[in-house]
Amino acid sequence: MKLYKIAAVATLALVLTGCASNQSDSKNYKDESKAALNSKPTHKHAKAKTSTNTSSTSSEASSSSSSSSSSAETKSNNSFASLSSQLASKLPNTLIPQASGMNASQPVNIKYSGNSQNSKITYSLGQKNLPLNSASASNNAYAVLTKKTYASASAAKQAVDFQPASSVKGLPKVSLGHSITGHTQSGAGQEYISWNEGRWSISVHGSKVNNTNPKSTAVSAVNMFEQYSLPAPESVGTVKLLAGDTTNLSQEVKFQKGNQVYTLKANTASAAIAMAASMK
C-alpha cells in the first residue's frame, strides 16, 4: 500500500511539474508575440520616412526642372525668331527679316519705332538676348530697316533710284562669274561696277584713293545672289555696295512694294543681302 501511495505521489508531482512548464512556455510565447506586435510600428515609421524623403527629392527635382524650363522659355522669347514674330504683330503688313545676317549663336537685339505705314527697325549685337525695345540694347546698330509710305506707287518708284541696263551700255565690261557681266566706269579716283539682274540694278563703289577695289566685292555679291534670292519688287529694286567699308551702314538694299519703299542698310554686304533675302 505504501508503494502505491508513493507512486501516486510521484506521478502527481510529475503532472504538476509538466503543467508548470507548459504555463511558463505559454507565458514566454505570449510575451514574444506581444513584443513582435509592438515592433511593427517601428518598420511602418521607417517606410513612411523613406517615402517622405523620396517625395521631397522628387519635389526638388520638379522645382529644378521647372526653373530650367522657365529660363529656357525666357531665352526663347527673346530669340531673334521670337522678336521678329513680335515685330510682325506690332507692325502688321510689314516685311520683316527672318534671318539676322549674323552667326546663329550671336545674340541680336531689336528696337523699333513707328507704325505699319512708316517705321524704323534697328538691329544691334549684344551679350545676351534682350526683350523687344529694351533700353539696355545697344544703339550701335549693324543694320537698320526703314519703311516709308508715299502718296503713290510712281512716287515710290522714283525714290528707289533704279538704273536700267541701258544706262551702262557701251561701258567697259568685266566678268563677275556665273555668266554675269558688269560694266565699269571711273573718274576722280572713284570706280564703279554696275549690272542688272531681273528688276534689280546693282552697283559697287570703290576708290583708288582709299585703295578699295570694287571687283572683289562685286564678285562676292554675285556669288551671294546665287545663294540668296532677293524679294521680287513690284516694280524696281537697287543694291548699292561700298567696297572696304564695314562700319557705317554703307551697304544698301532698297525696293518698291506698291506705294511703299523698304530700305535696308547694314555694315556688311553679306548681312544686307542675307537679311533682305529673308524678308517676309
PDB file of C-alpha atoms in Angstrom:
ATOM      1  CA  MET A   1       0.000   0.000   0.000  1.00  0.00           C
ATOM      2  CA  LYS A   2       2.821   2.312   0.794  1.00  0.00           C
ATOM      3  CA  LEU A   3       4.401   1.649  -2.546  1.00  0.00           C
ATOM      4  CA  TYR A   4       1.154   2.548  -4.361  1.00  0.00           C
ATOM      5  CA  LYS A   5       0.906   5.813  -2.414  1.00  0.00           C
ATOM      6  CA  ILE A   6       4.488   6.737  -3.151  1.00  0.00           C
ATOM      7  CA  ALA A   7       3.959   6.013  -6.860  1.00  0.00           C
ATOM      8  CA  ALA A   8       0.818   8.060  -6.882  1.00  0.00           C
ATOM      9  CA  VAL A   9       2.535  10.992  -5.222  1.00  0.00           C
ATOM     10  CA  ALA A  10       5.428  10.783  -7.715  1.00  0.00           C
ATOM     11  CA  THR A  11       3.021  10.704 -10.617  1.00  0.00           C
ATOM     12  CA  LEU A  12       1.129  13.682  -9.260  1.00  0.00           C
ATOM     13  CA  ALA A  13       4.395  15.614  -8.892  1.00  0.00           C
ATOM     14  CA  LEU A  14       5.361  14.893 -12.483  1.00  0.00           C
ATOM     15  CA  VAL A  15       1.961  16.087 -13.697  1.00  0.00           C
ATOM     16  CA  LEU A  16       2.207  19.289 -11.671  1.00  0.00           C
ATOM     17  CA  THR A  17       5.732  19.925 -12.948  1.00  0.00           C
ATOM     18  CA  GLY A  18       4.577  19.445 -16.548  1.00  0.00           C
ATOM     19  CA  CYS A  19       1.724  21.866 -16.062  1.00  0.00           C
ATOM     20  CA  ALA A  20       4.018  24.452 -14.571  1.00  0.00           C
ATOM     21  CA  SER A  21       6.379  24.033 -17.516  1.00  0.00           C
ATOM     22  CA  ASN A  22       3.539  24.378 -20.028  1.00  0.00           C
ATOM     23  CA  GLN A  23       2.316  27.524 -18.301  1.00  0.00           C
ATOM     24  CA  SER A  24       5.835  29.016 -18.434  1.00  0.00           C
ATOM     25  CA  ASP A  25       6.199  28.149 -22.148  1.00  0.00           C
ATOM     26  CA  SER A  26       2.790  29.625 -22.845  1.00  0.00           C
ATOM     27  CA  LYS A  27       3.726  32.795 -20.978  1.00  0.00           C
ATOM     28  CA  ASN A  28       7.028  33.098 -22.942  1.00  0.00           C
ATOM     29  CA  TYR A  29       5.219  32.617 -26.273  1.00  0.00           C
ATOM     30  CA  LYS A  30       2.685  35.307 -25.377  1.00  0.00           C
ATOM     31  CA  ASP A  31       5.477  37.693 -24.343  1.00  0.00           C
ATOM     32  CA  GLU A  32       7.347  37.069 -27.600  1.00  0.00           C
ATOM     33  CA  SER A  33       4.185  37.547 -29.678  1.00  0.00           C
ATOM     34  CA  LYS A  34       3.447  40.773 -27.832  1.00  0.00           C
ATOM     35  CA  ALA A  35       6.994  42.032 -28.488  1.00  0.00           C
ATOM     36  CA  ALA A  36       6.669  41.157 -32.174  1.00  0.00           C
ATOM     37  CA  LEU A  37       3.403  43.070 -32.442  1.00  0.00           C
ATOM     38  CA  ASN A  38       4.900  46.061 -30.672  1.00  0.00           C
ATOM     39  CA  SER A  39       7.808  46.137 -33.170  1.00  0.00           C
ATOM     40  CA  LYS A  40       5.580  46.656 -36.291  1.00  0.00           C
ATOM     41  CA  PRO A  41       5.027  50.440 -35.943  1.00  0.00           C
ATOM     42  CA  THR A  42       8.806  50.962 -35.997  1.00  0.00           C
ATOM     43  CA  HIS A  43       9.073  49.425 -39.505  1.00  0.00           C
ATOM     44  CA  LYS A  44       5.984  51.295 -40.646  1.00  0.00           C
ATOM     45  CA  HIS A  45       7.502  54.587 -39.490  1.00  0.00           C
ATOM     46  CA  ALA A  46      10.746  53.831 -41.333  1.00  0.00           C
ATOM     47  CA  LYS A  47       8.814  53.115 -44.527  1.00  0.00           C
ATOM     48  CA  ALA A  48       6.869  56.344 -44.197  1.00  0.00           C
ATOM     49  CA  LYS A  49      10.085  58.291 -43.657  1.00  0.00           C
ATOM     50  CA  THR A  50      11.653  56.787 -46.778  1.00  0.00           C
ATOM     51  CA  SER A  51       8.537  57.648 -48.731  1.00  0.00           C
ATOM     52  CA  THR A  52       8.672  61.233 -47.440  1.00  0.00           C
ATOM     53  CA  ASN A  53      12.325  61.586 -48.438  1.00  0.00           C
ATOM     54  CA  THR A  54      11.560  60.244 -51.922  1.00  0.00           C
ATOM     55  CA  SER A  55       8.669  62.672 -52.259  1.00  0.00           C
ATOM     56  CA  SER A  56      10.903  65.561 -51.148  1.00  0.00           C
ATOM     57  CA  THR A  57      13.619  64.615 -53.648  1.00  0.00           C
ATOM     58  CA  SER A  58      11.025  64.335 -56.418  1.00  0.00           C
ATOM     59  CA  SER A  59       9.625  67.747 -55.489  1.00  0.00           C
ATOM     60  CA  GLU A  60      13.091  69.340 -55.566  1.00  0.00           C
ATOM     61  CA  ALA A  61      13.838  67.761 -58.965  1.00  0.00           C
ATOM     62  CA  SER A  62      10.499  69.002 -60.287  1.00  0.00           C
ATOM     63  CA  SER A  63      11.238  72.502 -58.991  1.00  0.00           C
ATOM     64  CA  SER A  64      14.693  72.479 -60.597  1.00  0.00           C
ATOM     65  CA  SER A  65      13.228  71.251 -63.889  1.00  0.00           C
ATOM     66  CA  SER A  66      10.548  73.947 -63.780  1.00  0.00           C
ATOM     67  CA  SER A  67      13.192  76.623 -63.130  1.00  0.00           C
ATOM     68  CA  SER A  68      15.326  75.416 -66.057  1.00  0.00           C
ATOM     69  CA  SER A  69      12.261  75.312 -68.305  1.00  0.00           C
ATOM     70  CA  SER A  70      11.315  78.852 -67.290  1.00  0.00           C
ATOM     71  CA  SER A  71      14.846  80.096 -68.023  1.00  0.00           C
ATOM     72  CA  ALA A  72      14.859  78.397 -71.435  1.00  0.00           C
ATOM     73  CA  GLU A  73      11.429  79.858 -72.229  1.00  0.00           C
ATOM     74  CA  THR A  74      12.607  83.376 -71.337  1.00  0.00           C
ATOM     75  CA  LYS A  75      15.641  82.983 -73.589  1.00  0.00           C
ATOM     76  CA  SER A  76      13.432  81.612 -76.348  1.00  0.00           C
ATOM     77  CA  ASN A  77      11.020  84.541 -76.029  1.00  0.00           C
ATOM     78  CA  ASN A  78      13.920  86.922 -76.686  1.00  0.00           C
ATOM     79  CA  SER A  79      15.449  84.954 -79.550  1.00  0.00           C
ATOM     80  CA  PHE A  80      15.749  86.561 -82.995  1.00  0.00           C
ATOM     81  CA  ALA A  81      12.889  84.429 -84.330  1.00  0.00           C
ATOM     82  CA  SER A  82      10.643  85.393 -81.408  1.00  0.00           C
ATOM     83  CA  LEU A  83      11.494  89.104 -81.643  1.00  0.00           C
ATOM     84  CA  SER A  84      10.797  89.019 -85.391  1.00  0.00           C
ATOM     85  CA  SER A  85       7.426  87.428 -84.705  1.00  0.00           C
ATOM     86  CA  GLN A  86       6.650  90.127 -82.133  1.00  0.00           C
ATOM     87  CA  LEU A  87       7.620  92.805 -84.656  1.00  0.00           C
ATOM     88  CA  ALA A  88       5.225  91.320 -87.194  1.00  0.00           C
ATOM     89  CA  SER A  89       2.357  91.701 -84.716  1.00  0.00           C
ATOM     90  CA  LYS A  90       3.408  95.253 -83.771  1.00  0.00           C
ATOM     91  CA  LEU A  91       3.867  96.316 -87.415  1.00  0.00           C
ATOM     92  CA  PRO A  92       1.203  94.453 -89.425  1.00  0.00           C
ATOM     93  CA  ASN A  93       1.586  94.273 -93.207  1.00  0.00           C
ATOM     94  CA  THR A  94       5.303  94.960 -92.888  1.00  0.00           C
ATOM     95  CA  LEU A  95       8.005  92.746 -94.385  1.00  0.00           C
ATOM     96  CA  ILE A  96      10.350  91.604 -91.589  1.00  0.00           C
ATOM     97  CA  PRO A  97      13.770  89.885 -91.959  1.00  0.00           C
ATOM     98  CA  GLN A  98      13.636  86.305 -90.705  1.00  0.00           C
ATOM     99  CA  ALA A  99      17.454  85.981 -90.696  1.00  0.00           C
ATOM    100  CA  SER A 100      19.773  88.166 -88.633  1.00  0.00           C
ATOM    101  CA  GLY A 101      22.633  88.068 -91.135  1.00  0.00           C
ATOM    102  CA  MET A 102      24.874  87.109 -88.193  1.00  0.00           C
ATOM    103  CA  ASN A 103      26.159  83.842 -86.732  1.00  0.00           C
ATOM    104  CA  ALA A 104      23.212  81.939 -85.233  1.00  0.00           C
ATOM    105  CA  SER A 105      24.863  81.893 -81.778  1.00  0.00           C
ATOM    106  CA  GLN A 106      25.336  85.686 -81.713  1.00  0.00           C
ATOM    107  CA  PRO A 107      22.625  87.449 -79.633  1.00  0.00           C
ATOM    108  CA  VAL A 108      20.867  90.139 -81.673  1.00  0.00           C
ATOM    109  CA  ASN A 109      18.694  92.793 -80.045  1.00  0.00           C
ATOM    110  CA  ILE A 110      15.975  94.786 -81.780  1.00  0.00           C
ATOM    111  CA  LYS A 111      14.374  98.179 -81.300  1.00  0.00           C
ATOM    112  CA  TYR A 112      11.629  99.721 -83.422  1.00  0.00           C
ATOM    113  CA  SER A 113       9.588 102.884 -83.769  1.00  0.00           C
ATOM    114  CA  GLY A 114       6.691 103.992 -85.954  1.00  0.00           C
ATOM    115  CA  ASN A 115       3.726 102.076 -87.314  1.00  0.00           C
ATOM    116  CA  SER A 116       2.686  99.869 -90.221  1.00  0.00           C
ATOM    117  CA  GLN A 117       2.892 102.822 -92.634  1.00  0.00           C
ATOM    118  CA  ASN A 118       6.242 104.291 -91.648  1.00  0.00           C
ATOM    119  CA  SER A 119       8.682 102.501 -89.381  1.00  0.00           C
ATOM    120  CA  LYS A 120      12.313 102.100 -88.376  1.00  0.00           C
ATOM    121  CA  ILE A 121      13.803  98.871 -87.035  1.00  0.00           C
ATOM    122  CA  THR A 122      17.305  98.847 -85.528  1.00  0.00           C
ATOM    123  CA  TYR A 123      19.391  95.687 -85.138  1.00  0.00           C
ATOM    124  CA  SER A 124      22.368  95.576 -82.757  1.00  0.00           C
ATOM    125  CA  LEU A 125      24.650  92.929 -81.261  1.00  0.00           C
ATOM    126  CA  GLY A 126      24.637  92.150 -77.543  1.00  0.00           C
ATOM    127  CA  GLN A 127      25.979  89.876 -74.830  1.00  0.00           C
ATOM    128  CA  LYS A 128      22.570  88.287 -74.286  1.00  0.00           C
ATOM    129  CA  ASN A 129      19.070  88.216 -75.746  1.00  0.00           C
ATOM    130  CA  LEU A 130      17.007  91.173 -74.568  1.00  0.00           C
ATOM    131  CA  PRO A 131      13.267  91.918 -74.906  1.00  0.00           C
ATOM    132  CA  LEU A 132      11.991  93.960 -77.829  1.00  0.00           C
ATOM    133  CA  ASN A 133      12.744  97.702 -77.404  1.00  0.00           C
ATOM    134  CA  SER A 134      14.871  97.069 -74.300  1.00  0.00           C
ATOM    135  CA  ALA A 135      16.544 100.247 -73.025  1.00  0.00           C
ATOM    136  CA  SER A 136      19.656  98.132 -72.408  1.00  0.00           C
ATOM    137  CA  ALA A 137      20.041  97.280 -76.097  1.00  0.00           C
ATOM    138  CA  SER A 138      22.990  98.941 -77.813  1.00  0.00           C
ATOM    139  CA  ASN A 139      22.378 101.929 -80.073  1.00  0.00           C
ATOM    140  CA  ASN A 140      25.378 100.886 -82.177  1.00  0.00           C
ATOM    141  CA  ALA A 141      23.409  99.235 -84.992  1.00  0.00           C
ATOM    142  CA  TYR A 142      24.835  96.797 -87.512  1.00  0.00           C
ATOM    143  CA  ALA A 143      21.648  97.039 -89.618  1.00  0.00           C
ATOM    144  CA  VAL A 144      18.670  99.373 -89.923  1.00  0.00           C
ATOM    145  CA  LEU A 145      15.452  98.719 -91.851  1.00  0.00           C
ATOM    146  CA  THR A 146      13.102 101.564 -92.722  1.00  0.00           C
ATOM    147  CA  LYS A 147       9.710 101.511 -94.387  1.00  0.00           C
ATOM    148  CA  LYS A 148       8.233 104.639 -95.941  1.00  0.00           C
ATOM    149  CA  THR A 149       4.821 105.153 -97.478  1.00  0.00           C
ATOM    150  CA  TYR A 150       4.477 107.526-100.438  1.00  0.00           C
ATOM    151  CA  ALA A 151       1.439 109.198-101.930  1.00  0.00           C
ATOM    152  CA  SER A 152       1.570 106.932-104.991  1.00  0.00           C
ATOM    153  CA  ALA A 153       3.365 103.954-106.498  1.00  0.00           C
ATOM    154  CA  SER A 154       5.054 106.204-109.063  1.00  0.00           C
ATOM    155  CA  ALA A 155       6.446 108.411-106.281  1.00  0.00           C
ATOM    156  CA  ALA A 156       7.744 105.310-104.504  1.00  0.00           C
ATOM    157  CA  LYS A 157       9.370 104.062-107.713  1.00  0.00           C
ATOM    158  CA  GLN A 158      11.198 107.363-108.194  1.00  0.00           C
ATOM    159  CA  ALA A 159      12.582 107.128-104.633  1.00  0.00           C
ATOM    160  CA  VAL A 160      14.304 103.813-105.384  1.00  0.00           C
ATOM    161  CA  ASP A 161      16.726 105.380-107.927  1.00  0.00           C
ATOM    162  CA  PHE A 162      16.741 102.344-110.218  1.00  0.00           C
ATOM    163  CA  GLN A 163      19.328 102.343-113.051  1.00  0.00           C
ATOM    164  CA  PRO A 164      18.227 100.474-116.200  1.00  0.00           C
ATOM    165  CA  ALA A 165      20.727  98.300-118.100  1.00  0.00           C
ATOM    166  CA  SER A 166      20.694 100.845-120.934  1.00  0.00           C
ATOM    167  CA  SER A 167      22.354 103.395-118.640  1.00  0.00           C
ATOM    168  CA  VAL A 168      25.659 101.453-118.636  1.00  0.00           C
ATOM    169  CA  LYS A 169      25.511 100.114-122.180  1.00  0.00           C
ATOM    170  CA  GLY A 170      28.753 100.658-124.064  1.00  0.00           C
ATOM    171  CA  LEU A 171      30.930 100.960-120.920  1.00  0.00           C
ATOM    172  CA  PRO A 172      33.930  98.622-120.435  1.00  0.00           C
ATOM    173  CA  LYS A 173      32.941  95.096-119.435  1.00  0.00           C
ATOM    174  CA  VAL A 174      34.175  92.904-116.603  1.00  0.00           C
ATOM    175  CA  SER A 175      33.291  89.259-115.934  1.00  0.00           C
ATOM    176  CA  LEU A 176      31.879  88.654-112.437  1.00  0.00           C
ATOM    177  CA  GLY A 177      31.256  84.912-112.723  1.00  0.00           C
ATOM    178  CA  HIS A 178      28.041  82.895-113.096  1.00  0.00           C
ATOM    179  CA  SER A 179      27.626  84.387-116.602  1.00  0.00           C
ATOM    180  CA  ILE A 180      27.185  87.885-115.134  1.00  0.00           C
ATOM    181  CA  THR A 181      28.908  90.776-116.881  1.00  0.00           C
ATOM    182  CA  GLY A 182      29.429  94.070-115.119  1.00  0.00           C
ATOM    183  CA  HIS A 183      30.257  97.452-116.623  1.00  0.00           C
ATOM    184  CA  THR A 184      32.916  99.729-115.169  1.00  0.00           C
ATOM    185  CA  GLN A 185      33.193 103.484-115.039  1.00  0.00           C
ATOM    186  CA  SER A 186      35.711 105.627-113.203  1.00  0.00           C
ATOM    187  CA  GLY A 187      36.758 109.197-112.611  1.00  0.00           C
ATOM    188  CA  ALA A 188      38.278 111.454-109.967  1.00  0.00           C
ATOM    189  CA  GLY A 189      39.785 108.455-108.196  1.00  0.00           C
ATOM    190  CA  GLN A 190      36.432 106.691-107.899  1.00  0.00           C
ATOM    191  CA  GLU A 191      35.446 103.441-109.623  1.00  0.00           C
ATOM    192  CA  TYR A 192      32.065 101.749-110.094  1.00  0.00           C
ATOM    193  CA  ILE A 193      30.956  98.347-111.342  1.00  0.00           C
ATOM    194  CA  SER A 194      27.293  98.059-112.296  1.00  0.00           C
ATOM    195  CA  TRP A 195      24.998  95.366-113.650  1.00  0.00           C
ATOM    196  CA  ASN A 196      21.322  94.326-113.697  1.00  0.00           C
ATOM    197  CA  GLU A 197      19.594  91.152-112.592  1.00  0.00           C
ATOM    198  CA  GLY A 198      15.847  90.956-113.202  1.00  0.00           C
ATOM    199  CA  ARG A 199      14.183  94.009-111.678  1.00  0.00           C
ATOM    200  CA  TRP A 200      17.287  94.862-109.687  1.00  0.00           C
ATOM    201  CA  SER A 201      20.069  97.278-110.559  1.00  0.00           C
ATOM    202  CA  ILE A 202      23.297  96.630-108.647  1.00  0.00           C
ATOM    203  CA  SER A 203      26.363  98.803-108.235  1.00  0.00           C
ATOM    204  CA  VAL A 204      29.595  98.555-106.254  1.00  0.00           C
ATOM    205  CA  HIS A 205      31.586 101.665-105.437  1.00  0.00           C
ATOM    206  CA  GLY A 206      35.358 101.502-104.917  1.00  0.00           C
ATOM    207  CA  SER A 207      38.032 104.126-104.520  1.00  0.00           C
ATOM    208  CA  LYS A 208      41.573 104.173-105.873  1.00  0.00           C
ATOM    209  CA  VAL A 209      42.347 106.875-103.321  1.00  0.00           C
ATOM    210  CA  ASN A 210      41.349 104.522-100.478  1.00  0.00           C
ATOM    211  CA  ASN A 211      42.795 101.501-102.291  1.00  0.00           C
ATOM    212  CA  THR A 212      39.456  99.679-102.337  1.00  0.00           C
ATOM    213  CA  ASN A 213      38.852  97.529-105.408  1.00  0.00           C
ATOM    214  CA  PRO A 214      35.150  97.175-106.297  1.00  0.00           C
ATOM    215  CA  LYS A 215      35.657  93.978-108.313  1.00  0.00           C
ATOM    216  CA  SER A 216      36.245  91.632-105.359  1.00  0.00           C
ATOM    217  CA  THR A 217      33.111  92.976-103.645  1.00  0.00           C
ATOM    218  CA  ALA A 218      31.122  92.651-106.894  1.00  0.00           C
ATOM    219  CA  VAL A 219      32.234  89.032-107.371  1.00  0.00           C
ATOM    220  CA  SER A 220      31.287  88.229-103.749  1.00  0.00           C
ATOM    221  CA  ALA A 221      27.872  89.838-104.293  1.00  0.00           C
ATOM    222  CA  VAL A 222      27.230  87.769-107.430  1.00  0.00           C
ATOM    223  CA  ASN A 223      28.131  84.612-105.504  1.00  0.00           C
ATOM    224  CA  MET A 224      25.696  85.581-102.751  1.00  0.00           C
ATOM    225  CA  PHE A 225      22.917  86.206-105.266  1.00  0.00           C
ATOM    226  CA  GLU A 226      23.393  82.590-106.363  1.00  0.00           C
ATOM    227  CA  GLN A 227      22.747  81.538-102.768  1.00  0.00           C
ATOM    228  CA  TYR A 228      20.075  84.063-101.755  1.00  0.00           C
ATOM    229  CA  SER A 229      17.039  85.250-103.699  1.00  0.00           C
ATOM    230  CA  LEU A 230      16.182  88.889-103.067  1.00  0.00           C
ATOM    231  CA  PRO A 231      12.491  89.803-102.760  1.00  0.00           C
ATOM    232  CA  ALA A 232      10.786  90.380-106.098  1.00  0.00           C
ATOM    233  CA  PRO A 233       9.970  94.116-106.185  1.00  0.00           C
ATOM    234  CA  GLU A 234       6.604  95.009-107.646  1.00  0.00           C
ATOM    235  CA  SER A 235       8.485  97.315-109.990  1.00  0.00           C
ATOM    236  CA  VAL A 236      12.133  98.061-109.140  1.00  0.00           C
ATOM    237  CA  GLY A 237      14.887  97.473-106.595  1.00  0.00           C
ATOM    238  CA  THR A 238      18.503  98.563-106.115  1.00  0.00           C
ATOM    239  CA  VAL A 239      21.562  97.221-104.333  1.00  0.00           C
ATOM    240  CA  LYS A 240      24.342  99.717-103.611  1.00  0.00           C
ATOM    241  CA  LEU A 241      27.534  98.407-102.008  1.00  0.00           C
ATOM    242  CA  LEU A 242      30.638 100.265-100.858  1.00  0.00           C
ATOM    243  CA  ALA A 243      33.870  98.267-101.097  1.00  0.00           C
ATOM    244  CA  GLY A 244      36.053  98.160 -97.990  1.00  0.00           C
ATOM    245  CA  ASP A 245      33.533  99.712 -95.556  1.00  0.00           C
ATOM    246  CA  THR A 246      32.146  97.532 -92.756  1.00  0.00           C
ATOM    247  CA  THR A 247      31.181 100.064 -90.077  1.00  0.00           C
ATOM    248  CA  ASN A 248      28.974 102.852 -91.437  1.00  0.00           C
ATOM    249  CA  LEU A 249      25.757 101.140 -92.604  1.00  0.00           C
ATOM    250  CA  SER A 250      27.010 101.831 -96.123  1.00  0.00           C
ATOM    251  CA  GLN A 251      25.679  98.623 -97.733  1.00  0.00           C
ATOM    252  CA  GLU A 252      22.129  99.210 -99.000  1.00  0.00           C
ATOM    253  CA  VAL A 253      19.253  97.174-100.393  1.00  0.00           C
ATOM    254  CA  LYS A 254      16.160  99.166-101.415  1.00  0.00           C
ATOM    255  CA  PHE A 255      12.988  98.101-103.202  1.00  0.00           C
ATOM    256  CA  GLN A 256       9.451  99.218-104.007  1.00  0.00           C
ATOM    257  CA  LYS A 257       6.275  97.461-102.948  1.00  0.00           C
ATOM    258  CA  GLY A 258       3.244  99.387-104.180  1.00  0.00           C
ATOM    259  CA  ASN A 259       3.412 102.904-102.759  1.00  0.00           C
ATOM    260  CA  GLN A 260       5.914 101.839-100.090  1.00  0.00           C
ATOM    261  CA  VAL A 261       9.707 101.631-100.136  1.00  0.00           C
ATOM    262  CA  TYR A 262      11.834  99.383 -97.930  1.00  0.00           C
ATOM    263  CA  THR A 263      15.453 100.393 -97.295  1.00  0.00           C
ATOM    264  CA  LEU A 264      17.806  98.025 -95.500  1.00  0.00           C
ATOM    265  CA  LYS A 265      21.249  99.382 -94.582  1.00  0.00           C
ATOM    266  CA  ALA A 266      23.943  97.217 -92.994  1.00  0.00           C
ATOM    267  CA  ASN A 267      27.623  97.305 -92.116  1.00  0.00           C
ATOM    268  CA  THR A 268      28.451  94.384 -94.407  1.00  0.00           C
ATOM    269  CA  ALA A 269      27.220  93.306 -97.813  1.00  0.00           C
ATOM    270  CA  SER A 270      26.669  89.757 -96.556  1.00  0.00           C
ATOM    271  CA  ALA A 271      24.379  90.920 -93.737  1.00  0.00           C
ATOM    272  CA  ALA A 272      22.424  93.252 -96.027  1.00  0.00           C
ATOM    273  CA  ILE A 273      21.836  90.585 -98.675  1.00  0.00           C
ATOM    274  CA  ALA A 274      21.044  87.740 -96.247  1.00  0.00           C
ATOM    275  CA  MET A 275      18.578  89.866 -94.256  1.00  0.00           C
ATOM    276  CA  ALA A 276      16.872  91.316 -97.338  1.00  0.00           C
ATOM    277  CA  ALA A 277      16.510  87.859 -98.897  1.00  0.00           C
ATOM    278  CA  SER A 278      14.720  86.596 -95.758  1.00  0.00           C
ATOM    279  CA  MET A 279      12.125  89.387 -95.581  1.00  0.00           C
ATOM    280  CA  LYS A 280       8.538  88.249 -95.497  1.00  0.00           C
TER     281      LYS A 280
END
